[in-house]
Coordinates of N, CA and C and ligand atoms in Angstrom, one line a residue:
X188 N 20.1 -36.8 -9.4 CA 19.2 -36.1 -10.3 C 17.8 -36.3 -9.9
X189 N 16.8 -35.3 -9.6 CA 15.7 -35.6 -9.0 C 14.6 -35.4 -10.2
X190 N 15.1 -35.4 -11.2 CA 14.0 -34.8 -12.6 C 13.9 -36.1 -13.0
X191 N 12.3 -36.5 -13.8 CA 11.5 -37.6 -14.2 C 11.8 -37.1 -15.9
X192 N 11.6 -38.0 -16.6 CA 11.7 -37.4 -18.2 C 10.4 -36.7 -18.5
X193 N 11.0 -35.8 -18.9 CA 9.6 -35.2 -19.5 C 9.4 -33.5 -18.7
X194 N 9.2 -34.2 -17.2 CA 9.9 -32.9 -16.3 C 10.6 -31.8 -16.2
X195 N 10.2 -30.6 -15.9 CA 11.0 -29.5 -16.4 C 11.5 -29.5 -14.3
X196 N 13.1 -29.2 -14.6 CA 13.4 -29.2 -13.4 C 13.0 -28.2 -12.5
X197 N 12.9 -28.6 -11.3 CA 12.6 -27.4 -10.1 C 13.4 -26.0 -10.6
X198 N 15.3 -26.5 -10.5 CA 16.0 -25.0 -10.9 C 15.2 -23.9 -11.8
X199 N 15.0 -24.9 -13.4 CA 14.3 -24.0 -14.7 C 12.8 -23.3 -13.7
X200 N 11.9 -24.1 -12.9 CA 11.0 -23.6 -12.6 C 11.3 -22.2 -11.7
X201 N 12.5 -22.4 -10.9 CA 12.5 -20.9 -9.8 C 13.1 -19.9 -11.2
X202 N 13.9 -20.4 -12.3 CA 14.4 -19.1 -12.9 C 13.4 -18.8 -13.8
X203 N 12.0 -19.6 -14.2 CA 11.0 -18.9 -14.7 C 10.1 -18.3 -13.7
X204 N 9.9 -18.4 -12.8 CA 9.4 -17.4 -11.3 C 10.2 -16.1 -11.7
X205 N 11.3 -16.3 -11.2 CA 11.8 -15.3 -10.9 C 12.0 -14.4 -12.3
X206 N 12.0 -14.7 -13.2 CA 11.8 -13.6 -14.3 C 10.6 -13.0 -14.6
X207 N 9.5 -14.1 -14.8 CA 8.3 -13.3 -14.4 C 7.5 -12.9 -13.4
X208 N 7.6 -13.1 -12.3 CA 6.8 -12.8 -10.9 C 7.2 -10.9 -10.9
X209 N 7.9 -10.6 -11.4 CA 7.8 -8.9 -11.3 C 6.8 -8.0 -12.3
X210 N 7.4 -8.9 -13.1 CA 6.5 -8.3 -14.7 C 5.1 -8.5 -14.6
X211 N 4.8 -9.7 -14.3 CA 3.1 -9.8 -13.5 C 2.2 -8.9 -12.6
X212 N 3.3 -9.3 -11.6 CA 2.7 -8.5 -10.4 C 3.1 -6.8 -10.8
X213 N 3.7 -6.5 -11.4 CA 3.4 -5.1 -11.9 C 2.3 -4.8 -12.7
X214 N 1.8 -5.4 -13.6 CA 0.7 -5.3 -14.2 C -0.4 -5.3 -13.9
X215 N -0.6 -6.6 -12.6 CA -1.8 -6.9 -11.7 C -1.9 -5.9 -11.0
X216 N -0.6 -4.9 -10.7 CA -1.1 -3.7 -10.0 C -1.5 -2.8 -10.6
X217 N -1.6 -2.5 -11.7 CA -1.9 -1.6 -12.6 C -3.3 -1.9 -13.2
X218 N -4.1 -3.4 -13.0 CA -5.2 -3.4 -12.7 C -6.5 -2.5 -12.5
X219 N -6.0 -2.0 -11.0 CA -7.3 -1.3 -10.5 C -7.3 -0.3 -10.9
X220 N -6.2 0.3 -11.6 CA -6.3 1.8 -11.9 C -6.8 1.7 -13.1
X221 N -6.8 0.5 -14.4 CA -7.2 0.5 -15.6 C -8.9 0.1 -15.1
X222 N -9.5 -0.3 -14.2 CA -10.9 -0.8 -14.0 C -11.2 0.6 -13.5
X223 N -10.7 1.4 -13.0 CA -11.4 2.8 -12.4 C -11.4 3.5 -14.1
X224 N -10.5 3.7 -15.1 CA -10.4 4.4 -16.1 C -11.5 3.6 -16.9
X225 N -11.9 2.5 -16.7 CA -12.8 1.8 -18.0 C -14.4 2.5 -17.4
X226 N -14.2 2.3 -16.2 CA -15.8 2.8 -15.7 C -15.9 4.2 -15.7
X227 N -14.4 4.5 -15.8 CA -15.2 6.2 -16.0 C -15.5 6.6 -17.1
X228 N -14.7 5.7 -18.3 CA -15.4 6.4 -19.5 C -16.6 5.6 -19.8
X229 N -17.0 4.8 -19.6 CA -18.2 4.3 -19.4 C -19.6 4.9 -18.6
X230 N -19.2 5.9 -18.1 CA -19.6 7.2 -17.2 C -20.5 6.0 -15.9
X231 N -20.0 4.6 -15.8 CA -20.1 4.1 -14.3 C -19.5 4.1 -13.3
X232 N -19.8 5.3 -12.4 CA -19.1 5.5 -11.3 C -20.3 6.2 -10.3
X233 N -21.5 6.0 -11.0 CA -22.5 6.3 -10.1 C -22.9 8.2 -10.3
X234 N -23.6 8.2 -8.9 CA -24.1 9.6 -9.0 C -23.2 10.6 -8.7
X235 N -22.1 10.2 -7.6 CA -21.4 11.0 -7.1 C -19.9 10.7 -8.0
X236 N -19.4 10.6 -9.0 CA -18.1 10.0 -9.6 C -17.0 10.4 -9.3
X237 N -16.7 11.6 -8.5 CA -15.4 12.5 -7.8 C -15.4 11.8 -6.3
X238 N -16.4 11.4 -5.8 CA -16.1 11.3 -4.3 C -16.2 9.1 -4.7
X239 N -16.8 9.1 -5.5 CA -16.2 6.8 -5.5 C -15.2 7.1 -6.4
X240 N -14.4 7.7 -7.2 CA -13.4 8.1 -7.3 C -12.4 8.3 -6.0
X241 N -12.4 8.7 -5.4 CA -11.8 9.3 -4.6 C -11.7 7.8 -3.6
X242 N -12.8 7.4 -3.3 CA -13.0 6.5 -2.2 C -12.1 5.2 -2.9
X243 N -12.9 4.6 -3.7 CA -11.9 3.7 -4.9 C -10.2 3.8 -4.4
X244 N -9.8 4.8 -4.9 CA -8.4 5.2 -4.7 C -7.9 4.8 -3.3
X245 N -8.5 5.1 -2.2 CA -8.5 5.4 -0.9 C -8.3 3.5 -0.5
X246 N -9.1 3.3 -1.4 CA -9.1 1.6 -0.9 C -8.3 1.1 -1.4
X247 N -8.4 1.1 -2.8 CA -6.8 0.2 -3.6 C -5.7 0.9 -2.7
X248 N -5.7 2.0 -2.0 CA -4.1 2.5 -1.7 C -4.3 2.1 0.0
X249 N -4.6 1.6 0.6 CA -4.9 0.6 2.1 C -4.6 -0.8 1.4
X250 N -5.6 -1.6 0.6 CA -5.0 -2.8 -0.2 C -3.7 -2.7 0.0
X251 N -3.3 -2.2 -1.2 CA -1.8 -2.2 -1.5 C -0.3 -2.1 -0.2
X252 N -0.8 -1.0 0.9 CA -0.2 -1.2 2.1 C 0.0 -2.5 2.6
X253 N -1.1 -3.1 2.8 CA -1.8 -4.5 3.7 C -0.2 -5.3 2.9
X254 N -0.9 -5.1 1.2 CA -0.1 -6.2 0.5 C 1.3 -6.5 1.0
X255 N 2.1 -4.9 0.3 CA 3.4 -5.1 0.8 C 3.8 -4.7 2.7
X256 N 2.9 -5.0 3.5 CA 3.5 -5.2 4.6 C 3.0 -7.0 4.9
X257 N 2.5 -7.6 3.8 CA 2.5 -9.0 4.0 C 3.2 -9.7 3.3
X258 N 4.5 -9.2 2.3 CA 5.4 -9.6 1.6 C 6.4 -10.6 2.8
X259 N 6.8 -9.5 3.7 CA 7.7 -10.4 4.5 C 7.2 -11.6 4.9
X260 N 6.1 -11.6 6.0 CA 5.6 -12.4 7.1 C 5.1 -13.6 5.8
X261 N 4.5 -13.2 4.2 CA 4.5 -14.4 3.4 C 6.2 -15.2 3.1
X262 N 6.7 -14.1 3.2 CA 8.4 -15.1 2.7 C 8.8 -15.6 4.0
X263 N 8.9 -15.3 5.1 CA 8.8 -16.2 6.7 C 8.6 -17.0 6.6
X264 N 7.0 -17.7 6.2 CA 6.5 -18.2 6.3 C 6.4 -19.5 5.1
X265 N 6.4 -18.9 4.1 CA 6.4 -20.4 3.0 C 7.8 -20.3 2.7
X266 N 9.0 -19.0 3.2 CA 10.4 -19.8 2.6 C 10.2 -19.6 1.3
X267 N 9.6 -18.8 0.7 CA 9.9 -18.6 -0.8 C 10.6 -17.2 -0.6
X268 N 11.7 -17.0 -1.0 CA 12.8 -16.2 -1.2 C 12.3 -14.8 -2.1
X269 N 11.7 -15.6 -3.6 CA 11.7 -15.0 -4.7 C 10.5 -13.4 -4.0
X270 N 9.6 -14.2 -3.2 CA 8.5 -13.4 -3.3 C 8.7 -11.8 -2.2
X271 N 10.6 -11.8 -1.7 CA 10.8 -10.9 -1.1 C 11.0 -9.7 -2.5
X272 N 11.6 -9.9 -3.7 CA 11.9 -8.8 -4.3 C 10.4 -8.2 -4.8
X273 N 9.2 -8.3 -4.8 CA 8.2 -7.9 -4.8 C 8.1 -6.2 -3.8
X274 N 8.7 -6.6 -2.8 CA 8.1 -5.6 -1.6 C 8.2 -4.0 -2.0
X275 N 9.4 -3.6 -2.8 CA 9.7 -2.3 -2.8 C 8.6 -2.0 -3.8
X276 N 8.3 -2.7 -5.2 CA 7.9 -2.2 -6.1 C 6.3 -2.6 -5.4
X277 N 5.3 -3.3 -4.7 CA 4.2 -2.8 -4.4 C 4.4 -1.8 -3.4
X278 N 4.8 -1.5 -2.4 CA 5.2 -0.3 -1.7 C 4.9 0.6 -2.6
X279 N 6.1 1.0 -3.7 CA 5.1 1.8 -4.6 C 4.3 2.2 -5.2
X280 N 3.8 0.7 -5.1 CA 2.4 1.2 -5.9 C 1.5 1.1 -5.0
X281 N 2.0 1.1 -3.4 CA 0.9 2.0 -2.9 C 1.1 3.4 -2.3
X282 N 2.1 4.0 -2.5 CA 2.2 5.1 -2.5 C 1.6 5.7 -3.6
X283 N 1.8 5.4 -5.0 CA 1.1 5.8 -6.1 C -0.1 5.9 -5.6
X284 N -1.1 5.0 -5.3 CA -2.5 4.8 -5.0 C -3.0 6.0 -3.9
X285 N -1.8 5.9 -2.9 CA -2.3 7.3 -2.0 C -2.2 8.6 -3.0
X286 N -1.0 9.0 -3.7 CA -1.1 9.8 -3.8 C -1.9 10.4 -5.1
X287 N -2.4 9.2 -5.4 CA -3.6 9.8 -6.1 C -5.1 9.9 -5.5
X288 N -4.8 9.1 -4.7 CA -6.4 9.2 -3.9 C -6.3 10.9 -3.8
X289 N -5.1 11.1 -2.8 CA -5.1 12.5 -2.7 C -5.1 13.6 -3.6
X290 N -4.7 13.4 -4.2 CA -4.6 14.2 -5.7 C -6.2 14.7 -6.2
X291 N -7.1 13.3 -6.0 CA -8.1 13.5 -6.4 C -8.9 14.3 -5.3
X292 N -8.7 14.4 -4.0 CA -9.1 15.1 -2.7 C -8.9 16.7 -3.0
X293 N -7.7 16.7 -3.4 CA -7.5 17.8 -3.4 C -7.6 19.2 -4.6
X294 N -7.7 17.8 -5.8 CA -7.6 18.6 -7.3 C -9.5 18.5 -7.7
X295 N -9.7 17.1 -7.7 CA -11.4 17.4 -8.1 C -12.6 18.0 -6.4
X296 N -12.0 17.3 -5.6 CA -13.2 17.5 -4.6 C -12.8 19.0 -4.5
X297 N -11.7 19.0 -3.9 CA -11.7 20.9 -3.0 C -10.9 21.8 -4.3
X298 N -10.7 22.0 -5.5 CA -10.4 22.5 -6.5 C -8.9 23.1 -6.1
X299 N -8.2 22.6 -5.8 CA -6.9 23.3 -5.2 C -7.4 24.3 -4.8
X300 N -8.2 24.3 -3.7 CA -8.4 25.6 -2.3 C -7.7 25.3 -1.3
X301 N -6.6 25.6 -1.4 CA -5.6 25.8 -0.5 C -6.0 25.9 1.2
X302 N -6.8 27.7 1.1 CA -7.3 27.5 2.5 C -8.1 26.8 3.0
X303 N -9.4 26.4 2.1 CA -10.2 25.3 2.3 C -9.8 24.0 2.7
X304 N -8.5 23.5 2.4 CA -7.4 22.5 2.7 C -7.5 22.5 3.8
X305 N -6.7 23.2 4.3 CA -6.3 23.8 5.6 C -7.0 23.7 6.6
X306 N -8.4 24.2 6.0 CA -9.3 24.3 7.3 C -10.1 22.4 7.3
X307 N -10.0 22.0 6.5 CA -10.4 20.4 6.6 C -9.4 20.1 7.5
X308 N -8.1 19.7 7.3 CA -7.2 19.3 8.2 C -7.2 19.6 9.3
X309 N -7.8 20.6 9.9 CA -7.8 21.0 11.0 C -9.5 20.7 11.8
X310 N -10.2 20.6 11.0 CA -11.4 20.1 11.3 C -12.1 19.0 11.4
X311 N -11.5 18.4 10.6 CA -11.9 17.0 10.6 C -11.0 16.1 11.0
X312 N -11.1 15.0 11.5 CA -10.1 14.0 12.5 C -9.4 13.2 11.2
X313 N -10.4 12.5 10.2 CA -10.5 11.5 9.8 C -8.7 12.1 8.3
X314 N -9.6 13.4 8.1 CA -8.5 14.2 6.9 C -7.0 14.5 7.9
X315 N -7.1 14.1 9.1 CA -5.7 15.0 9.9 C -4.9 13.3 9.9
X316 N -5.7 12.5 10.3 CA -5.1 11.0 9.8 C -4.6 11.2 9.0
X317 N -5.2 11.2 7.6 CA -4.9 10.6 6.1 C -3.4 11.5 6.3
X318 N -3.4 12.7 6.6 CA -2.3 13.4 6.0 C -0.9 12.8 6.8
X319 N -1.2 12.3 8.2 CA -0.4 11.7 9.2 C 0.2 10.6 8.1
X320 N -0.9 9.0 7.7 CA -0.5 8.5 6.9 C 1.0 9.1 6.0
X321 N 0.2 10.2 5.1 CA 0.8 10.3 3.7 C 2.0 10.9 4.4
X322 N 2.1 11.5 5.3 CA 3.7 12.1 5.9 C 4.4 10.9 5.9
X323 N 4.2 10.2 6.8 CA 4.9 9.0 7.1 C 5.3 8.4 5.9
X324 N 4.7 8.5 4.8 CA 5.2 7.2 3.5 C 5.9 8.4 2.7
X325 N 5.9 9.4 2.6 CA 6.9 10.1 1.6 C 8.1 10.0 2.1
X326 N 8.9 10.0 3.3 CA 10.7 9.5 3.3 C 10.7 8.2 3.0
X327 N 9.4 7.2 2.8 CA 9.8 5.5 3.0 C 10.0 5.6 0.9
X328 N 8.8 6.3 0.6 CA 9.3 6.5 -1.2 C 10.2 7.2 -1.4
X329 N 10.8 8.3 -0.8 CA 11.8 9.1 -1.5 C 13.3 8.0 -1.0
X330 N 12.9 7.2 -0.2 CA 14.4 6.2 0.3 C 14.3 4.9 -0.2
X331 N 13.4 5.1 -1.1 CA 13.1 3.2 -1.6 C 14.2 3.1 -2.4
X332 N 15.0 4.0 -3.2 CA 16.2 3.3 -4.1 C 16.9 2.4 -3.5
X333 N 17.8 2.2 -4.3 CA 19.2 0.7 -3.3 C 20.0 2.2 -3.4
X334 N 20.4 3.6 -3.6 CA 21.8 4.3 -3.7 C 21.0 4.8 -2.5
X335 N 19.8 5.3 -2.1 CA 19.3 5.7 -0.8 C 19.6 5.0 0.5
X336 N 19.5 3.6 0.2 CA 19.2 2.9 1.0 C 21.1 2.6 1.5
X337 N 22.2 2.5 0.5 CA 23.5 2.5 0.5 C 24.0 3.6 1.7
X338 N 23.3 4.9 1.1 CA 23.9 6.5 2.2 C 23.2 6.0 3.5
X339 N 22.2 5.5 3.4 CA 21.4 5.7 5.2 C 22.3 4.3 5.8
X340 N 22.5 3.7 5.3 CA 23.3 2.3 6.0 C 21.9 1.4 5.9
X341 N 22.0 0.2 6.2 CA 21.2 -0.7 6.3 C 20.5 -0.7 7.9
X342 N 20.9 -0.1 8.8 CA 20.3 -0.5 10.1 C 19.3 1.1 10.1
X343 N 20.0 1.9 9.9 CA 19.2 3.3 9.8 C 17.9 3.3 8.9
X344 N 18.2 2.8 7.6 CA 17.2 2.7 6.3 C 16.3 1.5 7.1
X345 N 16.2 0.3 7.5 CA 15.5 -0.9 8.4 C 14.6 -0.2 9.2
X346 N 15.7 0.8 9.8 CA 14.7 1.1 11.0 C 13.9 2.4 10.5
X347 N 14.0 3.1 9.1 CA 13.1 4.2 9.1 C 11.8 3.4 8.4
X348 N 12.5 2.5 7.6 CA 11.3 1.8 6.9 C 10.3 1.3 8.2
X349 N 10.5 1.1 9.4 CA 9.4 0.9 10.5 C 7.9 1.8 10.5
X350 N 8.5 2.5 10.0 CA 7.6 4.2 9.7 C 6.1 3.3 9.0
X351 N 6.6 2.3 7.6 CA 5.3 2.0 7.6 C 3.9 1.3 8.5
X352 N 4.5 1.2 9.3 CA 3.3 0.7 10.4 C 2.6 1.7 11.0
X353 N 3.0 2.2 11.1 CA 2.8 3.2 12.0 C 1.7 4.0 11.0
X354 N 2.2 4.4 9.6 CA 1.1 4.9 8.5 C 0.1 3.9 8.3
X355 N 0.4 2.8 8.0 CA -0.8 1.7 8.1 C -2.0 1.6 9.6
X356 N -1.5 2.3 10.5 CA -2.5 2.6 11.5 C -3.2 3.5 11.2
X357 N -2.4 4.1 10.6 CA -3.1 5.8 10.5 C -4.0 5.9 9.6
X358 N -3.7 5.1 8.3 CA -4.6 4.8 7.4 C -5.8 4.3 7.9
X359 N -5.7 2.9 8.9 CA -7.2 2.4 9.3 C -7.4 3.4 10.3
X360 N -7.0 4.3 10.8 CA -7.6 5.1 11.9 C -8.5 6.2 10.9
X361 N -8.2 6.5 10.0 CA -8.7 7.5 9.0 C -9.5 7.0 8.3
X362 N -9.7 5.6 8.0 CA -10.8 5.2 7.5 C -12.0 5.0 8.5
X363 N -11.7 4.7 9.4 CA -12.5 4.3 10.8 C -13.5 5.4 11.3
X364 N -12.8 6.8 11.2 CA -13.2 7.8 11.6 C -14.0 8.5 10.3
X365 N -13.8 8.3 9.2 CA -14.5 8.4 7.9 C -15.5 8.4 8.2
X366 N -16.1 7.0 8.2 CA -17.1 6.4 7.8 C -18.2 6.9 9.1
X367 N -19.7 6.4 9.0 CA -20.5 6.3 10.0 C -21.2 5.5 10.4
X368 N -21.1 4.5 9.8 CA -21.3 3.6 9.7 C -21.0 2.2 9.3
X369 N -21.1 0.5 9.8 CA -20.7 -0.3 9.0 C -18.5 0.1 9.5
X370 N -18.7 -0.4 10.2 CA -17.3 -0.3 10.8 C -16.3 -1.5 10.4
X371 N -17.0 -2.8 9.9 CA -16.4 -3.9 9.6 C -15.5 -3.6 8.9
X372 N -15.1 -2.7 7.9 CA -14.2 -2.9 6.4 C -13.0 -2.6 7.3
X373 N -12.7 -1.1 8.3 CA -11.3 -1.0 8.7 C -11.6 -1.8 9.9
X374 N -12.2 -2.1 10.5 CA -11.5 -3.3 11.6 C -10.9 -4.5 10.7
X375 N -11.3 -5.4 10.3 CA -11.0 -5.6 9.6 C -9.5 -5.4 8.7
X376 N -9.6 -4.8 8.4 CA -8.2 -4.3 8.0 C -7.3 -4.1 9.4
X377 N -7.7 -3.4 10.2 CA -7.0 -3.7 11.8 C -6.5 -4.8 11.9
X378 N -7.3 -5.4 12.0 CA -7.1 -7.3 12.4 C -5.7 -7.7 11.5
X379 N -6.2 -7.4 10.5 CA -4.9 -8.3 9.2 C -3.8 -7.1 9.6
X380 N -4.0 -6.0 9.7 CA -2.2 -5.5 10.0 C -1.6 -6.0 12.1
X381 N -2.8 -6.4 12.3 CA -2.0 -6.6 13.8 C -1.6 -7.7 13.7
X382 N -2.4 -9.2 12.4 CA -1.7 -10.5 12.6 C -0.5 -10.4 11.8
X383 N -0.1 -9.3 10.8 CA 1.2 -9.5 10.2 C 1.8 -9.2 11.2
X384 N 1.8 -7.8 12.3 CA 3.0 -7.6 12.8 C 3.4 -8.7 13.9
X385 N 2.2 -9.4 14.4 CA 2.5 -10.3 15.0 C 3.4 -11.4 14.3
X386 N 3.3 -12.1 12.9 CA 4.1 -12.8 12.7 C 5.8 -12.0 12.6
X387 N 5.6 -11.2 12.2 CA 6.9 -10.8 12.6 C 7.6 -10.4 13.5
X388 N 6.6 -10.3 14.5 CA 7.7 -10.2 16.0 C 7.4 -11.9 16.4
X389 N 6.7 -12.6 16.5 CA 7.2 -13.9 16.6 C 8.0 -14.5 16.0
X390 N 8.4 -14.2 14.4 CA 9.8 -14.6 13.4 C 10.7 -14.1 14.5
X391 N 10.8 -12.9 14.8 CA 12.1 -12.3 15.6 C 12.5 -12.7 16.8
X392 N 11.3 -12.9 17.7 CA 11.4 -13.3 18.7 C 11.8 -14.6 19.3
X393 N 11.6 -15.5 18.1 CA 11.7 -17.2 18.4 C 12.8 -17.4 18.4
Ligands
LIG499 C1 -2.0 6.4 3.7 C2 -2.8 7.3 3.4 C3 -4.3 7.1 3.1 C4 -5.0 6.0 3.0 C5 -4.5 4.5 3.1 C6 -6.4 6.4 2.7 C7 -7.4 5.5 2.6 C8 -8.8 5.8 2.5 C9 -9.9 4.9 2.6 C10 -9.8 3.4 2.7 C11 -11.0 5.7 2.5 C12 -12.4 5.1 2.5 C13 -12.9 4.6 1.2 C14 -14.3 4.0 1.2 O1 -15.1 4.5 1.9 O2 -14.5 2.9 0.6 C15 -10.6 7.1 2.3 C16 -11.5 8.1 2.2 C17 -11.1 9.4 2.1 N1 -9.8 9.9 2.1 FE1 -8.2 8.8 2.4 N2 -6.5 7.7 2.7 C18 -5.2 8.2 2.9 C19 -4.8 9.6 3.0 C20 -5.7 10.6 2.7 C21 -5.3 12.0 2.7 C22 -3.9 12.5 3.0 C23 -6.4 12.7 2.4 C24 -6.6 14.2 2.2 C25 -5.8 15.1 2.6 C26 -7.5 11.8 2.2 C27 -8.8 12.1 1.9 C28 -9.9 11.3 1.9 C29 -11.2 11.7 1.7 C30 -11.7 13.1 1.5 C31 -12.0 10.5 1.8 C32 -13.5 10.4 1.7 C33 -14.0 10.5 0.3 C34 -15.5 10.8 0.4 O3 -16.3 10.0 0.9 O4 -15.9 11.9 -0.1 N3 -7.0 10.5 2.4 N4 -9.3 7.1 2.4

């Protein structure tokens, strides 16, 4: 028996982890969207409030990427088990985050103008990214169930889920090309998705 009196044992501590660490971390994600809703009715969002709207969104939904592609390479690495069932549910919530960023691109900036759409995507580098992104992450959310992930098999579903890297490039390529300035924030972000993938091909590889 490794428990001191008084001590609450290791076991009780991982079965209070593991009941709360979802309920938390779902709420903590639901954070940045209640801090965007407080400042906008507080009408602080500045001069331009549709486009730091928009931007806002654009960043919590990169965050959120970063996060759940560092779920693994964090349970690799500290051997905490618990902190793998996290991954699908922030996944979602950064899909949520993209697809509101976009929502807001498309519903407040360009008023659902369809052709005007159209012709951005085709015009701009930085809007032909984002959409590259959001392609790539709609079969990883429409396959996040366990009955989706049952029909594709486990090596099929593994390997489409790869897809998010590949959107997480796309994302910092689309931010990178955004901007004109002040280039630090998506390098940066570069940096941190090339050292996760690296710890994970060095897990694989060793
Ligand atoms: C995975 C997908 C995407 C991610 C991670 C993402 C992320 C971002 C980020 C980080 C920014 C810069 C925010 C800042 O300056 O602080 C941004 C800006 C922007 N994004 Fe995205 N984005 C994605 C997809 C899209 C798509 C599909 C569209 C439109 C079709 C889009 C439209 C825009 C626009 C218009 C801006 C600039 C807002 C402005 O300055 O007016 N994004 N995005």
């Amino acid at each position: 028996m490794n428990v001191t009196a008084g001590a609450v044992p290791a076991t009780d501590i991982r079965v209070r982890v593991r009941r709360w660490l979802k309920p938390v971390v779902f709420v903590a994600c639901l954070l940045p969207l209640a801090w965007l809703a407080v400042r906008a009715a507080e009408g602080g969002l500045g001069a331009n409030p549709i486009e730091a709207t928009i931007r806002y969104l654009g960043d919590w939904a990169l965050r959120f990427i970063v996060i759940a592609l560092a779920v693994t390479p964090a349970r690799l690495l500290t051997g905490l088990n618990e902190i793998g069932r996290l991954r699908r549910m922030v996944g979602l919530f950064a899909f949520a985050y993209v697809t509101l960023h976009v929502m807001g691109y498309v519903g407040l900036d360009q008023f659902f103008n369809w052709a005007a759409i159209g012709k951005d995507i085709v015009k701009r580098v930085y809007i032909m990214f984002g959409m590259a992104a959001l392609t790539m992450l709609v079969p990883l959310a429409i396959t996040s169930t366990d009955a989706m992930a049952r029909r594709l098999g486990g090596a099929r579903w593994r390997r489409l889920h790869l897809l998010v890297y590949p959107a997480a490039i796309a994302g910092v390529i689309h931010y990178f090309e955004m901007i004109k300035a002040g280039f630090m924030q998506p390098l940066i972000y570069g940096l941190i998705l090339a050292a996760l993938f690296g710890v994970r091909l060095y897990k694989k590889w060793r």
